[in-house]
Coordinates of C-alpha atoms in Angstrom, one line a residue:
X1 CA 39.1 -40.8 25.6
X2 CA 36.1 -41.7 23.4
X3 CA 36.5 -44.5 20.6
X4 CA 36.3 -41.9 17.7
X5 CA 39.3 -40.0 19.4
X6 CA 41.4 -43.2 19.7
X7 CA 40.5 -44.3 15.8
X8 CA 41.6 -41.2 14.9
X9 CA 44.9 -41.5 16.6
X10 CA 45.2 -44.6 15.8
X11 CA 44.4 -44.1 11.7
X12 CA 46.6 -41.4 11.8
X13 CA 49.6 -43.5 13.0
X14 CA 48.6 -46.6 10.7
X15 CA 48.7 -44.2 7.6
X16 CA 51.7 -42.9 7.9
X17 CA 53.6 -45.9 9.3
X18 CA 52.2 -48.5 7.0
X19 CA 50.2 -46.7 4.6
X20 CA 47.0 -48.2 5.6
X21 CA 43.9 -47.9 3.1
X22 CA 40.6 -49.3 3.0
X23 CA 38.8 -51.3 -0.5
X24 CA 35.2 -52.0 -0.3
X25 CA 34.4 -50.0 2.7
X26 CA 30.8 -49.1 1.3
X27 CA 30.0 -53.5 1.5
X28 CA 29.5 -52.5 4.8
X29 CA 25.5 -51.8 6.1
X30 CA 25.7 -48.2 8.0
X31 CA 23.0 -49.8 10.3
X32 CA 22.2 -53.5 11.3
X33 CA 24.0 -56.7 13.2
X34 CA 27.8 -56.9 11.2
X35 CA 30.1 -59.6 11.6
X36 CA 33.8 -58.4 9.7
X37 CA 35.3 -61.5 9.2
X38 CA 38.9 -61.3 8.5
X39 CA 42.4 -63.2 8.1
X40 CA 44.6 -63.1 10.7
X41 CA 48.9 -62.2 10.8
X42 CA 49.8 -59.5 13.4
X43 CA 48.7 -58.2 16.4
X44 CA 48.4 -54.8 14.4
X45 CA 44.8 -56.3 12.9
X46 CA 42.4 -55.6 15.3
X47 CA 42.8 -51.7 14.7
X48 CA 43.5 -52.1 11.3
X49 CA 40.2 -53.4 10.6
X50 CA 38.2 -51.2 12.4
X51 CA 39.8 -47.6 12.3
X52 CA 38.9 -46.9 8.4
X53 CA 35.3 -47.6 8.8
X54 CA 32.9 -45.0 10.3
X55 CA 31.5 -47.6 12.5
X56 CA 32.3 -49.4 16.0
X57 CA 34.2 -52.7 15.3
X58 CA 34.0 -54.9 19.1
X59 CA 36.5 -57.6 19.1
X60 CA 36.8 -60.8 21.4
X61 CA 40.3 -60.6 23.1
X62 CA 42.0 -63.1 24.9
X63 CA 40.9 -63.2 28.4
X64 CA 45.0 -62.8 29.6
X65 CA 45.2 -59.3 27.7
X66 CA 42.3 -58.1 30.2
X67 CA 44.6 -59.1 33.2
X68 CA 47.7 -56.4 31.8
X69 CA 46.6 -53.3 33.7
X70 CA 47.1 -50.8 31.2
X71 CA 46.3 -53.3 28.0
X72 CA 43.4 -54.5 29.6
X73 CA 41.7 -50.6 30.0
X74 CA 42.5 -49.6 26.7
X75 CA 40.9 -52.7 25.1
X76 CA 37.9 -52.4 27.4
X77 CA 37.4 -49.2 26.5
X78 CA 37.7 -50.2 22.8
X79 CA 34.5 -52.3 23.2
X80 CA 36.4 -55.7 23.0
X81 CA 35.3 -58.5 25.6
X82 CA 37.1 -61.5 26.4
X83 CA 37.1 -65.3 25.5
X84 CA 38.9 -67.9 27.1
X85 CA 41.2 -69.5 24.6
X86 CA 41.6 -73.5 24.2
X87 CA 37.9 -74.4 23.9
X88 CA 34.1 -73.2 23.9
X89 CA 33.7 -70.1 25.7
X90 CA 30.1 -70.2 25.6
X91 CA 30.0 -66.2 27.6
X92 CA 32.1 -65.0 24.4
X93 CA 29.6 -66.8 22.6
X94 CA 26.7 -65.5 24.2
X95 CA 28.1 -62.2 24.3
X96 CA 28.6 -62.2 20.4
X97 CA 25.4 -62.8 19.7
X98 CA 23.9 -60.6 22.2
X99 CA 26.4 -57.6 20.4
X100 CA 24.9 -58.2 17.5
X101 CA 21.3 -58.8 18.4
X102 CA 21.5 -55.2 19.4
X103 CA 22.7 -53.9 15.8
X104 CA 26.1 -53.7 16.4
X105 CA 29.2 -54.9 14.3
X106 CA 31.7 -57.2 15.5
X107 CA 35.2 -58.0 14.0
X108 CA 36.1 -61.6 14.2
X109 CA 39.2 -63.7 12.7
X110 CA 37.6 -67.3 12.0
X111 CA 41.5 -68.9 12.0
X112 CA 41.4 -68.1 15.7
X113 CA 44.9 -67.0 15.8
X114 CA 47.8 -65.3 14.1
X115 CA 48.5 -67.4 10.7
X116 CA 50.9 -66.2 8.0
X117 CA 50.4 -66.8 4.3
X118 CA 47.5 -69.7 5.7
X119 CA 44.9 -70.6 3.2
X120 CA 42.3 -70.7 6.2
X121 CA 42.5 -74.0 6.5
X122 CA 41.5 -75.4 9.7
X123 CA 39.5 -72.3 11.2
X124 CA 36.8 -72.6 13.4
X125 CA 33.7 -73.1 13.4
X126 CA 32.3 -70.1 15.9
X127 CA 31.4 -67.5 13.2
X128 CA 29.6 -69.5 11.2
X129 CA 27.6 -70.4 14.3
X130 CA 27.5 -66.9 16.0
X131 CA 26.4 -65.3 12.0
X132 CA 23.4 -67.7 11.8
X133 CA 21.9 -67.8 15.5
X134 CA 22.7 -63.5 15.0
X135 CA 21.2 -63.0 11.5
X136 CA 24.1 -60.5 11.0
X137 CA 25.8 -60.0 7.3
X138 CA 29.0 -61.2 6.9
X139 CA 31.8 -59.2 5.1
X140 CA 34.6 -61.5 4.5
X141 CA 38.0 -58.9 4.9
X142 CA 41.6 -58.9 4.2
X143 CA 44.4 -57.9 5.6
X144 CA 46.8 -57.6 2.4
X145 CA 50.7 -56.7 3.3
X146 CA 52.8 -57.0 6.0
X147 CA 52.8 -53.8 8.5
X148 CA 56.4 -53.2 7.4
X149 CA 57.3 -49.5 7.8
X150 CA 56.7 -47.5 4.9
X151 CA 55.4 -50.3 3.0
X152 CA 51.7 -50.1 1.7
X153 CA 48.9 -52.4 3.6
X154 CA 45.7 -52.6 2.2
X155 CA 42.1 -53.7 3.5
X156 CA 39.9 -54.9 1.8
X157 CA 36.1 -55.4 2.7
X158 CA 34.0 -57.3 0.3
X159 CA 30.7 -58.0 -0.4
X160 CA 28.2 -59.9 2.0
X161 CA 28.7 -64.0 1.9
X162 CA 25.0 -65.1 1.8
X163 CA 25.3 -67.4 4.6
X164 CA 21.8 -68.0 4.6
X165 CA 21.9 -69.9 0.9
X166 CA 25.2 -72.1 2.2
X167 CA 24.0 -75.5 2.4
X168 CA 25.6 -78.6 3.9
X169 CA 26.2 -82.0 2.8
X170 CA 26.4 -85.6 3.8
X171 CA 30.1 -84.8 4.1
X172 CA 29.8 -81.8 6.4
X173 CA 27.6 -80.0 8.8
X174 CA 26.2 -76.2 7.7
X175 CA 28.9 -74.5 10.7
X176 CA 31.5 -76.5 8.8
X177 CA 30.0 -75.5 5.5
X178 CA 29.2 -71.6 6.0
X179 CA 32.8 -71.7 7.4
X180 CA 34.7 -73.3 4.6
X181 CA 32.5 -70.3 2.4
X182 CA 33.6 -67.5 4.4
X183 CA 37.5 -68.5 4.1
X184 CA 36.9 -69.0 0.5
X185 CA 35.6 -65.6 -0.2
X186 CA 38.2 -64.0 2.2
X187 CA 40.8 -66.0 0.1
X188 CA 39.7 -65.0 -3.3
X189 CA 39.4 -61.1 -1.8
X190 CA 43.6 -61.8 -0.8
X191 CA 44.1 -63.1 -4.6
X192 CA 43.0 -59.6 -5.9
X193 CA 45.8 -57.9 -4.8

């Protein structure tokens, strides 16, 4: 099955079971290197983020999901590519900004793992590192409500950090600063709502 099939499905499902809808989806370029950089809370996020947007969304998955036969084909065929978790994975590095090099968007959670009601504190430092090598605009997103059945979640995509303009200080090092920017505007998107 092709990528648009499975988005449809997969929007279909997330509409009706959670009322999934989409803020801000026109921040997003129709053409050019994206990164969607969004919080983090359920395993549901990956599709969430990328099925109400016309475009691709690749992920980085944990290298284990690749390993579960039929987990590891559907997320494959999804685009996403693995990363080793617990360090550097320099490949899913490379990788990223080879994606991206070639105009495409990626979807990345900079807290590097599922955190409820988390102010960002303490995520890392590979987005910030992966947007400037890239070039690609940055969309800080987020994932408002809980996936409970019935219950309304929202997205919401908002406008381009200007990564390029972040600049460090004596007390911290640009990745640390374009990260602490990107969590701020993806906190202050979560406040809206």
């Amino acid at each position: 099955m092709s990528y648009k099939i499975f988005r449809a499905i997969f929007r279909f499902f997330y509409r009706i079971l959670f009322r999934i809808n989409a803020v801000g989806s026109e921040n997003i370029p129709t053409e050019g290197a994206v990164i969607i950089a969004s919080n983090h809370t359920s395993l549901l996020d990956p599709p969430a983020v990328g099925i109400l947007i016309k475009r691709q969304v690749r992920f980085m998955a944990k290298e284990e999901l690749f390993k579960v036969p039929v987990v590891g084909m559907l997320i494959r065929s999804f685009g996403a590519y693995p990363v080793k978790r617990g360090g550097v994975s320099i490949d899913a590095i490379k990788s990223s900004i080879n994606l991206l090099k070639s105009g495409d968007v990626m979807g990345v959670f900079p807290e590097g793992t599922r955190k409820k009601g988390d102010d960002g504190a303490g995520a890392k430092k590979g987005t910030a590192m992966i947007a400037l090598r890239s070039k690609a605009t940055v969309i800080p997103t987020a994932i408002v409500g809980d996936y409970r059945l019935f219950r309304k979640t929202t997205i919401i995509y908002g406008k381009p950090v200007d990564i390029q303009n972040v600049t460090a200080t004596d007390d911290i090092d640009q990745y640390e600063a374009v990260t602490n920017e990107i969590m701020k505007q993806i906190n202050l998107l979560k406040a809206k709502v």
